[in-house]
Tab-separated table of C-alpha atoms and ligand atoms in Angstrom:
chain	number	residue	atom	x	y	z
A	219	UNK	CA	-4.440	-16.238	-109.085
A	220	UNK	CA	-3.637	-16.109	-105.214
A	221	UNK	CA	-5.981	-17.314	-102.121
A	222	UNK	CA	-5.268	-16.758	-98.377
A	223	UNK	CA	-6.402	-19.429	-96.331
A	224	UNK	CA	-7.388	-18.938	-92.981
A	225	UNK	CA	-7.290	-20.592	-89.333
A	226	UNK	CA	-8.683	-18.710	-87.020
A	227	UNK	CA	-8.550	-19.713	-83.051
A	228	UNK	CA	-9.403	-18.026	-80.134
A	229	UNK	CA	-5.814	-16.217	-79.531
A	230	UNK	CA	-4.346	-16.981	-82.969
A	231	UNK	CA	-4.357	-16.623	-86.172
A	232	UNK	CA	-2.807	-19.167	-88.705
A	233	UNK	CA	-2.964	-18.161	-92.474
A	234	UNK	CA	-1.298	-19.242	-95.960
A	235	UNK	CA	-1.189	-17.991	-99.234
A	236	UNK	CA	-1.287	-20.360	-102.321
A	237	UNK	CA	-0.775	-19.491	-105.645
A	238	UNK	CA	-3.615	-21.592	-107.618
A	239	UNK	CA	-1.943	-21.450	-110.890
A	240	UNK	CA	0.567	-23.743	-109.827
A	241	UNK	CA	-1.553	-25.176	-106.600
A	242	UNK	CA	1.955	-24.133	-104.153
A	243	UNK	CA	2.407	-22.514	-101.214
A	244	UNK	CA	4.016	-18.732	-100.748
A	245	UNK	CA	3.580	-17.960	-97.929
A	246	UNK	CA	2.831	-19.600	-94.201
A	247	UNK	CA	2.856	-17.806	-90.722
A	248	UNK	CA	0.793	-17.534	-87.514
A	249	UNK	CA	0.138	-14.756	-85.128
A	250	UNK	CA	-0.281	-15.967	-81.716
A	251	UNK	CA	-1.507	-14.614	-78.437
A	252	UNK	CA	-3.556	-12.031	-79.662
A	253	UNK	CA	-5.290	-9.477	-77.355
A	254	UNK	CA	-3.774	-12.136	-74.481
A	255	UNK	CA	-0.105	-11.110	-73.652
A	256	UNK	CA	0.556	-7.856	-72.159
A	257	UNK	CA	4.430	-8.224	-73.850
A	258	UNK	CA	2.243	-8.174	-77.338
A	259	UNK	CA	1.664	-10.797	-80.011
A	260	UNK	CA	3.756	-12.808	-81.546
A	261	UNK	CA	4.252	-13.042	-85.323
A	262	UNK	CA	6.146	-16.301	-87.406
A	263	UNK	CA	6.205	-15.770	-91.098
A	264	UNK	CA	7.830	-17.607	-93.956
A	265	UNK	CA	8.197	-16.435	-97.616
A	266	UNK	CA	8.673	-20.176	-99.509
A	267	UNK	CA	9.716	-18.896	-103.003
A	268	UNK	CA	12.096	-16.396	-101.362
A	269	UNK	CA	13.482	-18.453	-98.531
A	270	UNK	CA	13.057	-15.725	-96.330
A	271	UNK	CA	10.926	-15.938	-92.706
A	272	UNK	CA	10.677	-13.751	-89.647
A	273	UNK	CA	9.429	-13.480	-86.108
A	274	UNK	CA	8.538	-10.717	-84.061
A	275	UNK	CA	6.539	-9.381	-81.567
A	276	UNK	CA	3.860	-6.995	-82.991
A	277	UNK	CA	0.813	-4.816	-81.815
A	278	UNK	CA	-2.660	-7.010	-81.911
A	279	UNK	CA	-5.306	-7.012	-79.514
A	280	UNK	CA	-7.860	-8.297	-82.069
A	281	UNK	CA	-7.767	-10.525	-85.337
A	282	UNK	CA	-8.519	-7.489	-87.468
A	283	UNK	CA	-5.550	-5.564	-86.260
A	284	UNK	CA	-3.632	-9.359	-86.840
A	285	UNK	CA	-4.856	-9.514	-90.186
A	286	UNK	CA	-4.003	-5.570	-91.186
A	287	UNK	CA	-0.734	-6.327	-90.154
A	288	UNK	CA	-0.137	-9.741	-92.120
A	289	UNK	CA	-2.220	-8.319	-95.198
A	290	UNK	CA	0.522	-4.994	-95.118
A	291	UNK	CA	3.241	-7.571	-94.380
A	292	UNK	CA	2.269	-9.080	-97.971
A	293	UNK	CA	2.735	-6.043	-99.386
A	294	UNK	CA	6.058	-5.933	-98.724
A	295	UNK	CA	8.861	-5.476	-101.275
A	296	UNK	CA	10.852	-7.642	-99.048
A	297	UNK	CA	9.112	-10.158	-97.587
A	298	UNK	CA	5.706	-9.856	-99.423
A	299	UNK	CA	4.210	-12.626	-102.237
A	300	UNK	CA	2.123	-9.837	-103.860
A	301	UNK	CA	2.431	-7.043	-105.779
A	302	UNK	CA	-1.020	-5.711	-104.699
A	303	UNK	CA	-3.766	-7.131	-102.052
A	304	UNK	CA	-6.133	-6.970	-104.690
A	305	UNK	CA	-3.862	-9.874	-106.226
A	306	UNK	CA	-6.004	-12.242	-103.844
A	307	UNK	CA	-8.859	-13.408	-105.624
A	308	UNK	CA	-10.613	-15.007	-102.267
A	309	UNK	CA	-10.027	-16.500	-98.737
A	310	UNK	CA	-10.941	-19.734	-97.327
A	311	UNK	CA	-12.418	-19.513	-93.847
A	312	UNK	CA	-11.470	-22.784	-91.600
A	313	UNK	CA	-14.696	-23.925	-89.770
A	314	UNK	CA	-15.305	-26.477	-87.372
A	315	UNK	CA	-18.992	-26.994	-87.689
A	316	UNK	CA	-21.635	-26.916	-90.701
A	317	UNK	CA	-23.503	-29.549	-88.839
A	318	UNK	CA	-25.788	-31.708	-90.762
A	319	UNK	CA	-26.673	-28.462	-92.660
A	320	UNK	CA	-23.498	-28.541	-95.059
A	321	UNK	CA	-21.975	-31.393	-96.624
A	322	UNK	CA	-19.441	-29.102	-98.925
A	323	UNK	CA	-17.877	-25.680	-98.929
A	324	UNK	CA	-20.020	-23.133	-99.257
A	325	UNK	CA	-19.787	-19.444	-100.151
A	326	UNK	CA	-20.091	-16.943	-97.101
A	327	UNK	CA	-23.006	-14.536	-97.083
A	328	UNK	CA	-24.800	-12.297	-94.677
A	329	UNK	CA	-27.708	-15.099	-94.040
A	330	UNK	CA	-25.337	-18.313	-94.020
A	331	UNK	CA	-23.066	-16.439	-91.387
A	332	UNK	CA	-26.509	-16.310	-89.061
A	333	UNK	CA	-26.095	-19.824	-89.604
A	334	UNK	CA	-23.081	-20.571	-88.820
A	335	UNK	CA	-23.485	-18.531	-85.791
A	336	UNK	CA	-26.338	-20.921	-84.835
A	337	UNK	CA	-24.198	-23.303	-84.633
A	338	UNK	CA	-21.839	-22.063	-81.986
A	339	UNK	CA	-23.566	-24.038	-79.298
A	340	UNK	CA	-21.969	-27.548	-81.056
A	341	UNK	CA	-18.374	-26.208	-80.964
A	342	UNK	CA	-18.648	-23.343	-78.743
A	343	UNK	CA	-14.713	-23.176	-78.449
A	344	UNK	CA	-14.207	-23.402	-81.634
A	345	UNK	CA	-16.743	-22.068	-83.310
A	346	UNK	CA	-16.518	-18.283	-81.889
A	347	UNK	CA	-13.348	-18.097	-82.560
A	348	UNK	CA	-13.524	-19.054	-86.905
A	349	UNK	CA	-16.574	-16.462	-87.346
A	350	UNK	CA	-14.462	-13.852	-85.315
A	351	UNK	CA	-12.027	-14.825	-88.430
A	352	UNK	CA	-14.652	-14.305	-90.778
A	353	UNK	CA	-15.622	-11.022	-89.758
A	354	UNK	CA	-12.037	-9.466	-89.263
A	355	UNK	CA	-11.549	-10.809	-93.207
A	356	UNK	CA	-15.268	-9.063	-94.074
A	357	UNK	CA	-13.890	-5.866	-92.605
A	358	UNK	CA	-10.656	-5.591	-93.871
A	359	UNK	CA	-11.561	-7.485	-97.335
A	360	UNK	CA	-14.986	-6.683	-98.045
A	361	UNK	CA	-14.934	-7.242	-102.320
A	362	UNK	CA	-13.493	-10.641	-102.064
A	363	UNK	CA	-15.702	-13.625	-101.493
A	364	UNK	CA	-15.180	-15.306	-98.421
A	365	UNK	CA	-15.523	-19.407	-98.360
A	366	UNK	CA	-16.200	-21.899	-95.192
A	367	UNK	CA	-14.775	-25.039	-95.500
A	368	UNK	CA	-15.939	-27.045	-92.710
A	369	UNK	CA	-14.535	-30.065	-90.590
A	370	UNK	CA	-17.704	-31.694	-90.636
A	371	UNK	CA	-18.406	-31.367	-94.160
A	372	UNK	CA	-16.751	-34.316	-95.867
A	373	UNK	CA	-18.292	-36.850	-92.956
A	374	UNK	CA	-22.207	-36.014	-93.685
A	375	UNK	CA	-22.434	-38.680	-96.239
A	376	UNK	CA	-22.152	-41.433	-92.942
A	377	UNK	CA	-25.743	-43.507	-93.011
A	378	UNK	CA	-28.036	-42.636	-89.814
A	379	UNK	CA	-26.814	-46.629	-88.752
A	380	UNK	CA	-23.539	-44.941	-88.015
A	381	UNK	CA	-24.290	-41.335	-86.485
A	382	UNK	CA	-27.023	-42.459	-84.808
A	383	UNK	CA	-26.548	-42.781	-80.650
A	384	UNK	CA	-28.453	-45.159	-79.066
A	385	UNK	CA	-30.651	-42.320	-77.039
A	386	UNK	CA	-34.295	-41.353	-77.416
A	387	UNK	CA	-34.805	-40.113	-80.865
A	388	UNK	CA	-36.028	-36.750	-79.963
A	389	UNK	CA	-32.722	-35.812	-78.658
A	390	UNK	CA	-31.595	-35.813	-82.137
A	391	UNK	CA	-34.587	-33.578	-83.436
A	392	UNK	CA	-34.665	-31.487	-80.336
A	393	UNK	CA	-30.938	-30.879	-80.105
A	394	UNK	CA	-29.359	-32.333	-82.905
A	395	UNK	CA	-27.385	-35.470	-81.084
A	396	UNK	CA	-25.411	-37.563	-83.626
A	397	UNK	CA	-22.482	-38.349	-84.869
A	398	UNK	CA	-20.992	-35.195	-86.918
A	399	UNK	CA	-17.382	-35.965	-87.216
A	400	UNK	CA	-14.120	-33.764	-87.332
A	401	UNK	CA	-10.669	-33.632	-89.327
A	402	UNK	CA	-12.868	-33.995	-92.591
A	403	UNK	CA	-10.753	-31.891	-94.376
A	404	UNK	CA	-7.436	-34.047	-94.028
A	405	UNK	CA	-9.138	-37.446	-94.185
A	406	UNK	CA	-10.481	-35.879	-97.781
A	407	UNK	CA	-7.214	-34.546	-98.544
A	408	UNK	CA	-5.622	-38.104	-98.124
A	409	UNK	CA	-8.165	-40.227	-99.868
A	410	UNK	CA	-7.361	-38.240	-102.464
A	411	UNK	CA	-3.943	-38.021	-102.705
A	412	UNK	CA	-4.592	-41.966	-102.368
A	413	UNK	CA	-6.953	-41.992	-105.139
A	414	UNK	CA	-4.344	-40.345	-107.703
A	415	UNK	CA	-1.228	-41.875	-105.987
A	416	UNK	CA	-3.327	-45.490	-106.313
A	417	UNK	CA	-4.337	-44.143	-109.680
A	418	UNK	CA	-8.191	-45.190	-108.811
A	419	UNK	CA	-11.597	-43.330	-109.382
A	420	UNK	CA	-12.275	-41.206	-106.031
A	421	UNK	CA	-15.304	-42.967	-106.147
A	422	UNK	CA	-14.137	-46.509	-106.218
A	423	UNK	CA	-11.994	-46.110	-102.898
A	424	UNK	CA	-12.192	-48.444	-100.000
A	425	UNK	CA	-9.668	-46.735	-97.380
A	426	UNK	CA	-9.275	-46.354	-93.745
A	427	UNK	CA	-7.812	-43.456	-92.870
A	428	UNK	CA	-5.823	-42.809	-89.360
A	429	UNK	CA	-5.616	-38.613	-88.653
A	430	UNK	CA	-3.059	-39.153	-85.556
A	431	UNK	CA	-1.761	-35.752	-84.113
A	432	UNK	CA	-2.676	-34.289	-80.664
A	433	UNK	CA	-6.123	-34.916	-81.805
A	434	UNK	CA	-6.512	-38.152	-83.468
A	435	UNK	CA	-9.655	-39.437	-85.451
A	436	UNK	CA	-9.763	-42.902	-87.662
A	437	UNK	CA	-12.359	-43.158	-90.803
A	438	UNK	CA	-13.894	-45.471	-92.768
A	439	UNK	CA	-14.468	-44.633	-96.078
A	440	UNK	CA	-16.637	-46.961	-98.876
A	441	UNK	CA	-16.286	-46.393	-102.674
A	442	UNK	CA	-15.097	-42.880	-101.736
A	443	UNK	CA	-17.772	-41.918	-98.967
A	444	UNK	CA	-17.454	-41.921	-95.333
A	445	UNK	CA	-19.583	-44.301	-93.671
A	446	UNK	CA	-18.070	-44.360	-90.054
A	447	UNK	CA	-15.677	-41.650	-88.210
A	448	UNK	CA	-14.553	-41.696	-84.911
A	449	UNK	CA	-15.299	-38.543	-83.434
A	450	UNK	CA	-18.820	-37.766	-82.713
A	451	UNK	CA	-21.238	-35.082	-81.539
A	452	UNK	CA	-17.894	-33.556	-80.840
A	453	UNK	CA	-14.241	-33.882	-81.324
A	454	UNK	CA	-13.744	-36.125	-77.604
A	455	UNK	CA	-15.067	-39.084	-78.550
A	456	UNK	CA	-13.121	-42.165	-80.624
A	457	UNK	CA	-9.539	-42.926	-79.982
A	458	UNK	CA	-7.077	-41.575	-77.003
A	459	UNK	CA	-5.652	-38.297	-78.126
A	460	UNK	CA	-3.146	-36.327	-76.668
A	461	UNK	CA	-4.751	-34.606	-73.694
A	462	UNK	CA	-9.069	-36.218	-74.654
A	463	UNK	CA	-9.715	-39.435	-73.394
A	464	UNK	CA	-11.665	-40.437	-76.530
A	465	UNK	CA	-14.137	-42.983	-76.084
A	466	UNK	CA	-15.435	-44.198	-72.255
A	467	UNK	CA	-18.347	-45.767	-70.742
A	468	UNK	CA	-20.513	-42.831	-70.288
A	469	UNK	CA	-21.554	-43.659	-66.729
A	470	UNK	CA	-17.709	-42.311	-65.209
A	471	UNK	CA	-18.818	-39.116	-66.037
A	472	UNK	CA	-21.848	-39.119	-63.312
A	473	UNK	CA	-19.828	-40.724	-61.149
A	474	UNK	CA	-16.735	-38.845	-61.169
A	475	UNK	CA	-18.535	-35.570	-60.929
A	476	UNK	CA	-19.806	-37.377	-57.711
A	477	UNK	CA	-16.694	-38.453	-56.428
A	478	UNK	CA	-15.291	-34.691	-57.321
A	479	UNK	CA	-17.903	-32.825	-56.170
A	480	UNK	CA	-17.341	-30.887	-59.846
A	481	UNK	CA	-19.322	-29.229	-61.765
A	482	UNK	CA	-19.640	-30.173	-65.363
A	483	UNK	CA	-17.559	-27.840	-66.800
A	484	UNK	CA	-14.688	-29.008	-64.299
A	485	UNK	CA	-15.345	-32.420	-66.109
A	486	UNK	CA	-15.711	-31.028	-69.594
A	487	UNK	CA	-11.984	-29.477	-69.094
A	488	UNK	CA	-10.676	-33.097	-67.218
A	489	UNK	CA	-11.893	-35.128	-69.854
A	490	UNK	CA	-10.779	-32.800	-72.852
A	491	UNK	CA	-7.455	-31.193	-70.888
A	492	UNK	CA	-5.851	-33.523	-68.929
A	493	UNK	CA	-6.930	-36.802	-69.952
A	494	UNK	CA	-5.518	-39.008	-72.807
A	495	UNK	CA	-2.159	-39.481	-73.499
A	496	UNK	CA	-1.086	-37.134	-70.754
A	497	UNK	CA	-3.392	-38.372	-67.882
A	498	UNK	CA	-2.440	-41.931	-68.002
A	499	UNK	CA	1.652	-41.161	-68.358
A	500	UNK	CA	1.560	-38.169	-66.187
A	501	UNK	CA	4.184	-36.970	-68.333
A	502	UNK	CA	3.375	-35.358	-71.225
A	503	UNK	CA	0.954	-35.177	-74.357
A	504	UNK	CA	3.325	-35.638	-76.594
A	505	UNK	CA	4.399	-38.915	-78.309
A	506	UNK	CA	8.281	-38.208	-78.210
A	507	UNK	CA	8.370	-37.860	-74.831
A	508	UNK	CA	6.343	-40.600	-74.357
A	509	UNK	CA	8.658	-42.649	-76.729
A	510	UNK	CA	11.725	-41.595	-75.188
A	511	UNK	CA	10.396	-42.171	-71.878
A	512	UNK	CA	8.788	-45.796	-72.512
A	513	UNK	CA	11.766	-47.061	-74.217
A	514	UNK	CA	13.558	-46.162	-70.778
A	515	UNK	CA	11.332	-48.212	-69.023
A	516	UNK	CA	9.133	-45.803	-67.738
A	517	UNK	CA	5.599	-48.306	-66.978
A	518	UNK	CA	3.416	-45.311	-67.026
A	519	UNK	CA	4.633	-43.815	-70.072
A	520	UNK	CA	4.397	-47.826	-71.462
A	521	UNK	CA	0.486	-47.793	-70.793
A	522	UNK	CA	-0.207	-44.739	-72.196
A	523	UNK	CA	1.266	-45.723	-74.963
A	524	UNK	CA	0.084	-49.125	-74.989
A	525	UNK	CA	-3.572	-48.063	-74.983
A	526	UNK	CA	-2.953	-45.295	-77.856
A	527	UNK	CA	-2.040	-48.441	-80.209
A	528	UNK	CA	-4.415	-50.334	-78.968
A	529	UNK	CA	-7.609	-48.369	-79.583
A	530	UNK	CA	-5.897	-46.931	-83.369
A	531	UNK	CA	-6.123	-51.043	-83.933
A	532	UNK	CA	-9.584	-51.828	-82.500
A	533	UNK	CA	-10.806	-49.277	-85.102
A	534	UNK	CA	-9.425	-50.183	-87.868
A	535	UNK	CA	-10.335	-53.707	-87.357
A	536	UNK	CA	-13.799	-52.349	-86.700
A	537	UNK	CA	-13.760	-50.451	-89.300
A	538	UNK	CA	-12.557	-53.387	-91.575
A	539	UNK	CA	-15.755	-54.806	-90.484
A	540	UNK	CA	-17.727	-52.074	-91.532
A	541	UNK	CA	-16.322	-51.558	-95.202
A	542	UNK	CA	-17.054	-55.268	-95.728
A	543	UNK	CA	-15.080	-54.964	-98.966
A	544	UNK	CA	-11.633	-55.268	-100.176
A	545	UNK	CA	-9.401	-52.662	-98.968
A	546	UNK	CA	-7.522	-50.446	-101.158
A	547	UNK	CA	-5.358	-48.814	-97.986
A	548	UNK	CA	-5.095	-48.191	-94.516
A	549	UNK	CA	-3.055	-44.352	-94.964
A	550	UNK	CA	-1.119	-42.555	-91.692
A	551	UNK	CA	-1.573	-38.946	-91.197
A	552	UNK	CA	-0.858	-36.277	-89.032
A	553	UNK	CA	2.093	-35.265	-86.692
A	554	UNK	CA	2.158	-38.921	-84.935
A	555	UNK	CA	1.032	-40.857	-88.125
A	556	UNK	CA	3.617	-38.597	-90.292
A	557	UNK	CA	6.822	-38.936	-88.261
A	558	UNK	CA	6.785	-41.871	-85.579
A	559	UNK	CA	7.876	-45.123	-86.866
A	560	UNK	CA	7.489	-46.395	-83.660
A	561	UNK	CA	3.342	-45.941	-83.870
A	562	UNK	CA	3.546	-46.918	-87.486
A	563	UNK	CA	5.150	-50.323	-87.032
A	564	UNK	CA	3.260	-51.466	-83.494
A	565	UNK	CA	0.130	-50.837	-85.364
A	566	UNK	CA	0.830	-52.494	-88.599
A	567	UNK	CA	2.597	-55.603	-86.682
A	568	UNK	CA	-0.911	-56.215	-84.725
A	569	UNK	CA	-2.665	-56.071	-87.795
A	570	UNK	CA	-0.395	-59.032	-89.403
A	571	UNK	CA	-3.735	-61.097	-89.491
A	572	UNK	CA	-5.242	-59.063	-91.644
A	573	UNK	CA	-2.777	-59.280	-94.364
A	574	UNK	CA	-0.658	-56.350	-93.240
A	575	UNK	CA	2.706	-57.000	-94.390
A	576	UNK	CA	4.986	-54.569	-93.066
A	577	UNK	CA	8.659	-53.566	-94.604
A	578	UNK	CA	10.366	-52.142	-92.019
A	579	UNK	CA	12.868	-50.204	-93.968
A	580	UNK	CA	10.348	-48.564	-95.956
A	581	UNK	CA	8.637	-47.689	-92.616
A	582	UNK	CA	11.900	-46.606	-90.986
A	583	UNK	CA	12.692	-43.410	-94.195
A	584	UNK	CA	12.122	-39.633	-92.902
A	585	UNK	CA	10.481	-38.539	-95.392
A	586	UNK	CA	7.786	-35.245	-96.129
A	587	UNK	CA	6.356	-37.227	-99.088
A	588	UNK	CA	3.641	-40.093	-99.707
A	589	UNK	CA	5.222	-43.293	-99.513
A	590	UNK	CA	4.213	-46.908	-98.884
A	591	UNK	CA	5.808	-48.641	-95.672
A	592	UNK	CA	4.148	-52.168	-96.307
A	593	UNK	CA	6.244	-55.054	-98.335
A	594	UNK	CA	5.271	-55.503	-102.096
A	595	UNK	CA	3.457	-58.657	-101.213
A	596	UNK	CA	1.116	-57.368	-98.341
A	597	UNK	CA	-2.339	-58.067	-98.743
A	598	UNK	CA	-3.128	-54.756	-98.001
A	599	UNK	CA	-0.980	-51.376	-99.170
A	600	UNK	CA	-0.195	-48.975	-96.231
A	601	UNK	CA	0.808	-44.955	-96.974
A	602	UNK	CA	1.803	-42.976	-95.051
A	603	UNK	CA	0.477	-39.581	-96.921
A	604	UNK	CA	1.701	-35.978	-95.189
A	605	UNK	CA	-1.974	-33.990	-94.794
A	606	UNK	CA	-2.396	-30.532	-96.302
A	607	UNK	CA	-5.514	-29.260	-95.037
A	608	UNK	CA	-4.693	-25.738	-96.254
A	609	UNK	CA	-3.885	-26.789	-99.732
A	610	UNK	CA	-7.758	-28.605	-100.016
A	611	UNK	CA	-9.111	-25.431	-98.323
A	612	UNK	CA	-7.693	-23.124	-100.985
A	613	UNK	CA	-8.620	-25.482	-103.775
A	614	UNK	CA	-12.709	-25.807	-102.813
A	615	UNK	CA	-11.973	-21.586	-102.350
A	616	UNK	CA	-10.856	-21.910	-105.681
A	617	UNK	CA	-13.717	-24.320	-106.938
A	618	UNK	CA	-16.473	-21.403	-105.771
A	619	UNK	CA	-14.050	-18.673	-107.002
A	620	UNK	CA	-14.930	-20.222	-110.228
A	621	UNK	CA	-18.195	-20.719	-110.005
A	622	UNK	CA	-19.214	-17.471	-109.057
A	623	UNK	CA	-17.138	-16.252	-111.807
A	624	UNK	CA	-18.074	-18.080	-114.870
B	296	AMP	P1	-0.731	-32.619	-84.894
B	296	AMP	O1	-1.553	-32.158	-84.117
B	296	AMP	O2	-1.044	-33.161	-86.128
B	296	AMP	O3	0.385	-31.223	-85.345
B	296	AMP	O4	0.638	-33.802	-84.503
B	296	AMP	C1	1.412	-32.917	-83.109
B	296	AMP	C2	1.801	-34.335	-82.323
B	296	AMP	O5	2.373	-34.973	-83.497
B	296	AMP	C3	2.455	-34.293	-81.251
B	296	AMP	O6	2.167	-33.647	-79.960
B	296	AMP	C4	3.543	-35.207	-80.969
B	296	AMP	O7	3.013	-36.039	-80.390
B	296	AMP	C5	3.807	-35.879	-82.669
B	296	AMP	N1	5.073	-36.001	-83.382
B	296	AMP	C6	5.715	-35.002	-84.106
B	296	AMP	N2	6.545	-34.757	-84.724
B	296	AMP	C7	6.733	-36.664	-84.074
B	296	AMP	C8	8.155	-37.321	-84.039
B	296	AMP	N3	8.449	-37.185	-84.525
B	296	AMP	N4	7.671	-38.889	-83.598
B	296	AMP	C9	6.348	-39.203	-82.855
B	296	AMP	N5	5.388	-38.124	-82.805
B	296	AMP	C10	5.610	-36.675	-83.361
C-alpha cells in the first residue's frame, strides 16, 4: 500500500513515497535543473526508515528521464523502499489549478487531462509543468491510477460575495475572472490537524489559517468550509510575500508601465519576482536575513518586516469579522509560520484586543510538532501546526484508489 506523490515544476520534480498502512513517509527527494544545466541535473534523495541519503548529479534532460532514474532507485537494494515498482498502488500529482470545475481531488483520465490543459492560461507558469509530470508518469507507469490534487479545490466553497471582483460581470462568465485561492492543500491539512487536536468535528470548526512561507496566504474557515482566502485570481494577491507584492492599488500597474515604459510581462515579473520582502528591503526574500538585519538596525529590513506583519494583522481582523462567530483557533504554518518566533510574537501581540494572549515560553519552543503558543486563559487559542501537503495528497490518492477498487 505505497503511494508516490509528485510535485512537478518547470525544471524540477519533487517526490515522496508514503506507506498508507502506517501513514508514514518512506522516501523524499527532488531532482533539480532538469534539462537546464550543462553539468546535468541534481538529485537529492532520502530514505527515512533506513536513515540514508544521497546527493548526486544525474543525466536527466526530461522529466521522464528524471522519473525513470528515481523509480529505479526505489528498487535499489541499499537505498530503495520497494521490492518491486508494482508495490506502488497509485500516484498523486500536485496540480495548481482546478478552476471552479473541481472542488476535490480527481482520478486523471484522458478527458480530465484535456480539461486540466484548458486551465493553462490561468496558471501559465505552473500548470504546464504539473501536466508534464503527469504525462511522464502516465508514460512510465501506464497501469497505475493517477490522481490530481488541486491547490484551488479546498477554496471552492467560497460564496460569490467573497470570490467575485468588482469588474463587469461578463469578465467572470467569459474569462473566469474571480478569486480561486491557492495553497488549499496546506490550509486543508492544518485545518484537519486542528480538528484532531481540538477534538472537534471538522464541520464545526471556525479557523483562520496562516500559511506563511515564501508564498503566503490566509484563509477564513467557518463550519469547516472556506469562506474567504487572500490569494485571488492568481497567487499574487493577498498579503505581501517573499518576492510578490500582494495587494496593491490596481492603478499602480498602468502608472508604472507608463513610467517604466514596459510591457505587461515585465510588469508581471516585477510584481511576482522583484517585489515583496525582497523588493521593499533590497536585501532578501528570506525572513531569517530580514530579522537579522532588522535587529542590527537596518531601516529597509525593518520597513519590509513591519509591512509584512501589519498586512497579516489586517487580514486576520478582516477574516474574524467575516467569520462572525467564536473562533476555535488561529493556526500558523509553513516556513515562516512554523519557524519564526519573532513573526508569531509580533502578530499575536497586535491581536491582543481580539483576545490573543501569547505565552512567550511556548512560542519560543523550536519543534516540528503541533503546539499551542497562547496562554491557557487566552480567549483565542493560537497553534503552530507544521504543514504536510504531500501527506494530504497521498491520503486523497489512497481514498480514490480505494473507491475505484471497491
Ligand atoms: P516555505 O515556502 O514554506 O518553504 O518557506 C520558506 C521561507 O521560510 C524562507 O524563505 C524563510 O523566509 C522562512 N524561514 C525558514 N526558516 C525560518 C526561520 N528559522 N526563521 C524565519 N524564517 C524562516
